[in-house]
């Protein structure tokens, strides 16, 4: 096992499956202690077991991004247990897709914005103080190419990701003076259960591909950082 991240603590949201699970495994394989956070504890425990079987260190932590106190409790627990957070990956996200905006219920809008945009804001608010105190850290937000391109029948999802891009670039300027780097990764379609379309799964971007980009971002040499990575499948499906 490589040890590039040995001694570092990484918190990954939405680590129960898909891209988040792949990011957790990748960072653990580089020596980080990974806090896997999501709602489904059974799935998190499974990811944790897989990491441990490969010789890594992971913890499963309950997190509901729609619940402010759940976020505050996670931050308190990480601070009490580790006294540090070196890497925060805001990966968790949901999409209510395939509906014109006029047919989207306000409750669906709120759930998407709450998870995809307010969630990362609250996570940064809760965890950045630990990074500022250490004068070191990296935050990676997982956005989407739909945060750059028009996405008919997914306007609210798209808006949440455009918002996440703006949040990333702006808070990056606030945290730069504290030696905390903030980046955003914007993948196209990734082969997870997120989308109902399972067509051409092997031609899609794979979760491990996104995880490798996150690994690259958090191991960038200290004098520079990458603001954004756009990811596309090599073969158009
Ligand atoms: N798959 C794609 O094609 C694609 C493309 C571009 C960008 N993305 C973005 O990549 C990220 C991960 O997507 P994915 O494909 O891996 O999705 P996924 O397989 O559906 O996994 C989503 C993860 O988010 C967690 N989550 C959802 N709501 C949550 C909440 N309220 N609190 C805490 N955790 C919550 C889920 O766990 P629980 O349900 O257990 O909480 C799950 O672990 C998302 O932000 C998505 O927008 C995906």
Tab-separated table of C-alpha atoms and ligand atoms in Angstrom:
chain	number	residue	atom	x	y	z
A	1	UNK	CA	0.000	0.000	0.000
A	2	UNK	CA	1.295	3.440	-0.959
A	3	UNK	CA	1.590	5.895	1.905
A	4	UNK	CA	1.351	9.269	0.193
A	5	UNK	CA	-1.557	10.214	2.470
A	6	UNK	CA	-0.354	8.450	5.623
A	7	UNK	CA	-1.346	10.332	8.758
A	8	UNK	CA	-4.074	12.238	6.918
A	9	UNK	CA	-7.793	12.058	7.659
A	10	UNK	CA	-10.232	12.197	4.747
A	11	UNK	CA	-14.002	12.654	5.065
A	12	UNK	CA	-15.979	11.458	2.040
A	13	UNK	CA	-19.730	12.082	1.771
A	14	UNK	CA	-21.927	9.673	-0.153
A	15	UNK	CA	-19.336	6.940	0.375
A	16	UNK	CA	-21.910	4.160	0.650
A	17	UNK	CA	-21.807	3.356	-3.070
A	18	UNK	CA	-20.886	4.616	-6.525
A	19	UNK	CA	-18.294	7.351	-6.907
A	20	UNK	CA	-18.005	8.041	-3.150
A	21	UNK	CA	-17.183	4.399	-2.348
A	22	UNK	CA	-14.504	4.436	-5.070
A	23	UNK	CA	-13.020	7.676	-3.693
A	24	UNK	CA	-12.963	6.218	-0.173
A	25	UNK	CA	-11.150	3.107	-1.382
A	26	UNK	CA	-8.675	5.145	-3.431
A	27	UNK	CA	-7.751	7.502	-0.571
A	28	UNK	CA	-7.468	4.586	1.882
A	29	UNK	CA	-5.171	2.776	-0.558
A	30	UNK	CA	-2.900	5.827	-0.346
A	31	UNK	CA	-2.700	5.568	3.434
A	32	UNK	CA	-5.395	8.036	4.571
A	33	UNK	CA	-7.779	7.189	7.398
A	34	UNK	CA	-11.100	7.559	5.613
A	35	UNK	CA	-14.356	8.582	7.300
A	36	UNK	CA	-17.069	7.129	5.063
A	37	UNK	CA	-20.252	9.146	5.528
A	38	UNK	CA	-23.808	8.571	4.308
A	39	UNK	CA	-27.207	7.477	5.602
A	40	UNK	CA	-27.100	3.746	4.784
A	41	UNK	CA	-24.925	2.239	7.526
A	42	UNK	CA	-25.106	-1.327	6.191
A	43	UNK	CA	-23.642	-0.249	2.842
A	44	UNK	CA	-20.996	1.890	4.555
A	45	UNK	CA	-19.945	-1.069	6.714
A	46	UNK	CA	-19.549	-3.139	3.554
A	47	UNK	CA	-17.266	-0.490	1.971
A	48	UNK	CA	-15.334	-0.264	5.255
A	49	UNK	CA	-14.826	-4.062	5.271
A	50	UNK	CA	-13.530	-3.955	1.682
A	51	UNK	CA	-11.057	-1.196	2.604
A	52	UNK	CA	-9.876	-3.105	5.674
A	53	UNK	CA	-9.513	-6.330	3.672
A	54	UNK	CA	-7.146	-4.416	1.378
A	55	UNK	CA	-5.121	-3.224	4.396
A	56	UNK	CA	-6.629	0.261	4.680
A	57	UNK	CA	-8.194	2.157	7.576
A	58	UNK	CA	-11.792	3.392	7.434
A	59	UNK	CA	-14.678	4.364	9.682
A	60	UNK	CA	-18.384	4.403	8.889
A	61	UNK	CA	-20.230	7.528	10.010
A	62	UNK	CA	-23.879	8.428	9.872
A	63	UNK	CA	-24.607	11.595	7.880
A	64	UNK	CA	-27.785	13.114	6.492
A	65	UNK	CA	-26.923	16.240	4.532
A	66	UNK	CA	-30.527	17.422	4.836
A	67	UNK	CA	-30.112	17.596	8.605
A	68	UNK	CA	-27.889	20.429	9.842
A	69	UNK	CA	-27.383	18.804	13.255
A	70	UNK	CA	-26.218	15.552	11.617
A	71	UNK	CA	-23.458	17.525	9.853
A	72	UNK	CA	-22.470	19.339	13.038
A	73	UNK	CA	-22.357	16.015	14.925
A	74	UNK	CA	-20.086	14.455	12.307
A	75	UNK	CA	-17.689	17.406	12.490
A	76	UNK	CA	-17.653	17.219	16.299
A	77	UNK	CA	-16.980	13.453	16.190
A	78	UNK	CA	-14.105	13.823	13.690
A	79	UNK	CA	-12.585	16.637	15.723
A	80	UNK	CA	-12.877	14.670	18.978
A	81	UNK	CA	-11.463	11.479	17.499
A	82	UNK	CA	-8.791	12.762	15.112
A	83	UNK	CA	-8.272	16.479	15.875
A	84	UNK	CA	-7.855	17.018	12.136
A	85	UNK	CA	-9.486	16.843	8.728
A	86	UNK	CA	-7.000	17.014	5.865
A	87	UNK	CA	-9.317	16.150	2.989
A	88	UNK	CA	-13.044	16.737	2.590
A	89	UNK	CA	-14.747	15.285	-0.475
A	90	UNK	CA	-18.269	16.614	-0.963
A	91	UNK	CA	-19.449	13.831	-3.224
A	92	UNK	CA	-22.994	12.953	-2.104
A	93	UNK	CA	-25.673	14.098	-4.490
A	94	UNK	CA	-29.099	13.229	-5.835
A	95	UNK	CA	-30.857	13.890	-9.110
A	96	UNK	CA	-34.573	13.990	-9.860
A	97	UNK	CA	-34.192	13.774	-13.617
A	98	UNK	CA	-36.446	13.343	-16.634
A	99	UNK	CA	-39.043	15.951	-15.671
A	100	UNK	CA	-39.600	19.410	-17.170
A	101	UNK	CA	-39.015	22.102	-14.561
A	102	UNK	CA	-42.721	23.018	-14.612
A	103	UNK	CA	-43.565	19.498	-13.421
A	104	UNK	CA	-40.939	19.392	-10.685
A	105	UNK	CA	-42.464	19.695	-7.205
A	106	UNK	CA	-41.007	22.384	-4.935
A	107	UNK	CA	-40.219	19.611	-2.443
A	108	UNK	CA	-38.071	17.867	-5.111
A	109	UNK	CA	-36.299	21.169	-5.839
A	110	UNK	CA	-35.633	21.617	-2.114
A	111	UNK	CA	-34.326	18.066	-1.702
A	112	UNK	CA	-31.880	18.455	-4.598
A	113	UNK	CA	-30.664	21.888	-3.554
A	114	UNK	CA	-30.498	20.738	0.072
A	115	UNK	CA	-28.353	17.720	-0.755
A	116	UNK	CA	-26.243	19.004	-3.665
A	117	UNK	CA	-25.631	22.638	-2.707
A	118	UNK	CA	-26.673	23.448	0.871
A	119	UNK	CA	-25.066	20.170	2.001
A	120	UNK	CA	-21.571	21.077	0.723
A	121	UNK	CA	-21.971	24.602	2.152
A	122	UNK	CA	-22.782	23.178	5.596
A	123	UNK	CA	-19.967	20.611	5.339
A	124	UNK	CA	-17.436	23.319	4.450
A	125	UNK	CA	-18.794	25.494	7.254
A	126	UNK	CA	-18.351	22.601	9.697
A	127	UNK	CA	-14.951	21.295	8.539
A	128	UNK	CA	-13.028	24.285	7.163
A	129	UNK	CA	-12.278	25.637	10.685
A	130	UNK	CA	-10.211	22.486	11.385
A	131	UNK	CA	-8.271	23.088	8.152
A	132	UNK	CA	-7.841	26.796	8.860
A	133	UNK	CA	-6.499	25.953	12.325
A	134	UNK	CA	-3.988	23.566	10.705
A	135	UNK	CA	-3.248	26.027	7.864
A	136	UNK	CA	-3.585	23.064	5.530
A	137	UNK	CA	-6.284	21.075	3.775
A	138	UNK	CA	-8.033	20.194	0.561
A	139	UNK	CA	-11.726	20.280	-0.262
A	140	UNK	CA	-12.930	18.541	-3.423
A	141	UNK	CA	-16.509	19.026	-4.589
A	142	UNK	CA	-18.033	16.562	-7.047
A	143	UNK	CA	-20.096	18.516	-9.541
A	144	UNK	CA	-21.098	17.429	-13.053
A	145	UNK	CA	-20.818	18.477	-16.680
A	146	UNK	CA	-24.495	19.408	-16.221
A	147	UNK	CA	-23.080	22.287	-14.188
A	148	UNK	CA	-21.693	23.647	-17.459
A	149	UNK	CA	-24.113	22.490	-20.126
A	150	UNK	CA	-27.859	22.973	-20.576
A	151	UNK	CA	-29.679	19.898	-19.256
A	152	UNK	CA	-33.334	19.871	-20.335
A	153	UNK	CA	-35.560	17.866	-17.958
A	154	UNK	CA	-32.866	18.202	-15.327
A	155	UNK	CA	-32.845	21.980	-14.830
A	156	UNK	CA	-32.905	21.910	-11.023
A	157	UNK	CA	-30.140	19.290	-10.837
A	158	UNK	CA	-28.158	21.331	-13.341
A	159	UNK	CA	-28.753	24.511	-11.295
A	160	UNK	CA	-27.523	22.780	-8.136
A	161	UNK	CA	-24.281	21.832	-9.900
A	162	UNK	CA	-23.792	25.302	-11.490
A	163	UNK	CA	-24.229	26.604	-7.960
A	164	UNK	CA	-21.676	24.142	-6.616
A	165	UNK	CA	-19.161	25.340	-9.216
A	166	UNK	CA	-19.685	28.956	-8.143
A	167	UNK	CA	-19.452	28.006	-4.486
A	168	UNK	CA	-16.187	26.160	-5.161
A	169	UNK	CA	-14.453	28.961	-7.054
A	170	UNK	CA	-15.547	31.593	-4.548
A	171	UNK	CA	-14.776	29.764	-1.323
A	172	UNK	CA	-11.437	28.740	-2.857
A	173	UNK	CA	-10.523	32.435	-2.862
A	174	UNK	CA	-11.586	32.760	0.782
A	175	UNK	CA	-9.540	29.749	1.904
A	176	UNK	CA	-6.399	30.247	-0.220
A	177	UNK	CA	-4.810	32.577	2.326
A	178	UNK	CA	-5.133	29.753	4.865
A	179	UNK	CA	-3.321	27.297	2.597
A	180	UNK	CA	-6.573	25.388	2.072
A	181	UNK	CA	-7.204	24.381	-1.538
A	182	UNK	CA	-10.679	23.920	-3.011
A	183	UNK	CA	-11.271	22.084	-6.282
A	184	UNK	CA	-14.240	20.834	-8.264
A	185	UNK	CA	-14.515	17.741	-10.456
A	186	UNK	CA	-17.175	17.747	-13.176
A	187	UNK	CA	-17.683	14.299	-14.691
A	188	UNK	CA	-19.977	13.381	-17.542
A	189	UNK	CA	-22.073	10.246	-17.182
A	190	UNK	CA	-20.511	7.795	-14.686
A	191	UNK	CA	-21.303	4.081	-14.443
A	192	UNK	CA	-23.182	3.985	-11.100
A	193	UNK	CA	-26.765	3.385	-9.998
A	194	UNK	CA	-27.360	7.174	-10.081
A	195	UNK	CA	-28.833	7.158	-13.561
A	196	UNK	CA	-31.669	4.821	-14.527
A	197	UNK	CA	-29.977	4.222	-17.877
A	198	UNK	CA	-27.595	1.278	-17.740
A	199	UNK	CA	-26.839	1.542	-21.460
A	200	UNK	CA	-23.179	1.244	-22.461
A	201	UNK	CA	-22.022	1.052	-18.834
A	202	UNK	CA	-18.544	-0.082	-19.811
A	203	UNK	CA	-18.126	2.887	-22.172
A	204	UNK	CA	-19.072	5.349	-19.429
A	205	UNK	CA	-16.623	6.976	-17.043
A	206	UNK	CA	-16.050	4.495	-14.187
A	207	UNK	CA	-16.229	5.496	-10.475
A	208	UNK	CA	-12.536	4.574	-10.089
A	209	UNK	CA	-11.669	7.077	-12.867
A	210	UNK	CA	-13.194	9.896	-10.795
A	211	UNK	CA	-11.414	8.583	-7.695
A	212	UNK	CA	-8.065	8.747	-9.484
A	213	UNK	CA	-8.704	12.400	-10.353
A	214	UNK	CA	-9.456	13.147	-6.685
A	215	UNK	CA	-6.195	11.385	-5.739
A	216	UNK	CA	-4.334	13.550	-8.243
A	217	UNK	CA	-5.881	16.755	-6.859
A	218	UNK	CA	-5.039	16.036	-3.232
A	219	UNK	CA	-1.438	15.095	-4.030
A	220	UNK	CA	-0.745	18.173	-6.163
A	221	UNK	CA	2.479	19.822	-5.036
A	222	UNK	CA	1.796	22.446	-2.355
A	223	UNK	CA	2.603	25.588	-4.336
A	224	UNK	CA	-0.289	25.176	-6.788
A	225	UNK	CA	-3.780	23.726	-7.061
A	226	UNK	CA	-6.154	22.675	-9.797
A	227	UNK	CA	-9.456	24.580	-9.693
A	228	UNK	CA	-11.508	22.262	-11.854
A	229	UNK	CA	-11.348	19.032	-13.824
A	230	UNK	CA	-13.875	18.274	-16.575
A	231	UNK	CA	-14.176	14.544	-17.334
A	232	UNK	CA	-15.631	12.934	-20.470
A	233	UNK	CA	-15.908	9.328	-21.666
A	234	UNK	CA	-13.437	8.626	-24.440
A	235	UNK	CA	-16.093	6.905	-26.580
A	236	UNK	CA	-19.364	8.786	-27.091
A	237	UNK	CA	-22.276	6.396	-26.502
B	1	LIG	N1	-23.324	8.960	-11.890
B	1	LIG	C1	-23.220	9.956	-12.734
B	1	LIG	O1	-23.497	9.816	-13.948
B	1	LIG	C2	-22.689	11.296	-12.257
B	1	LIG	C3	-22.203	12.196	-13.209
B	1	LIG	C4	-21.709	13.429	-12.793
B	1	LIG	C5	-21.736	13.757	-11.445
B	1	LIG	N2	-22.238	12.877	-10.539
B	1	LIG	C6	-22.248	13.284	-9.139
B	1	LIG	O2	-21.408	12.414	-8.422
B	1	LIG	C7	-21.870	12.290	-7.068
B	1	LIG	C8	-21.993	10.816	-6.715
B	1	LIG	O3	-22.878	10.204	-7.629
B	1	LIG	P1	-23.035	8.627	-7.776
B	1	LIG	O4	-23.271	8.352	-9.201
B	1	LIG	O5	-21.980	7.914	-7.053
B	1	LIG	O6	-24.459	8.459	-7.000
B	1	LIG	P2	-25.059	7.259	-6.151
B	1	LIG	O7	-24.476	5.952	-6.571
B	1	LIG	O8	-26.540	7.438	-6.213
B	1	LIG	O9	-24.549	7.580	-4.669
B	1	LIG	C9	-24.945	8.749	-4.031
B	1	LIG	C10	-24.407	8.762	-2.615
B	1	LIG	O10	-24.879	9.950	-1.975
B	1	LIG	C11	-25.419	9.604	-0.699
B	1	LIG	N3	-26.463	10.542	-0.304
B	1	LIG	C12	-27.594	10.860	-0.979
B	1	LIG	N4	-28.338	11.698	-0.238
B	1	LIG	C13	-27.666	11.913	0.925
B	1	LIG	C14	-27.944	12.656	2.098
B	1	LIG	N5	-29.080	13.353	2.258
B	1	LIG	N6	-27.028	12.652	3.090
B	1	LIG	C15	-25.881	11.945	2.969
B	1	LIG	N7	-25.575	11.207	1.891
B	1	LIG	C16	-26.476	11.177	0.887
B	1	LIG	C17	-25.937	8.173	-0.884
B	1	LIG	O11	-25.955	7.450	0.341
B	1	LIG	P3	-27.271	7.269	1.261
B	1	LIG	O12	-28.453	7.180	0.350
B	1	LIG	O13	-26.972	6.025	2.031
B	1	LIG	O14	-27.284	8.470	2.137
B	1	LIG	C18	-24.878	7.583	-1.789
B	1	LIG	O15	-23.802	7.069	-1.038
B	1	LIG	C19	-23.179	13.069	-7.002
B	1	LIG	O16	-22.934	14.351	-6.475
B	1	LIG	C20	-23.613	13.174	-8.445
B	1	LIG	O17	-24.393	14.331	-8.678
B	1	LIG	C21	-22.713	11.645	-10.908
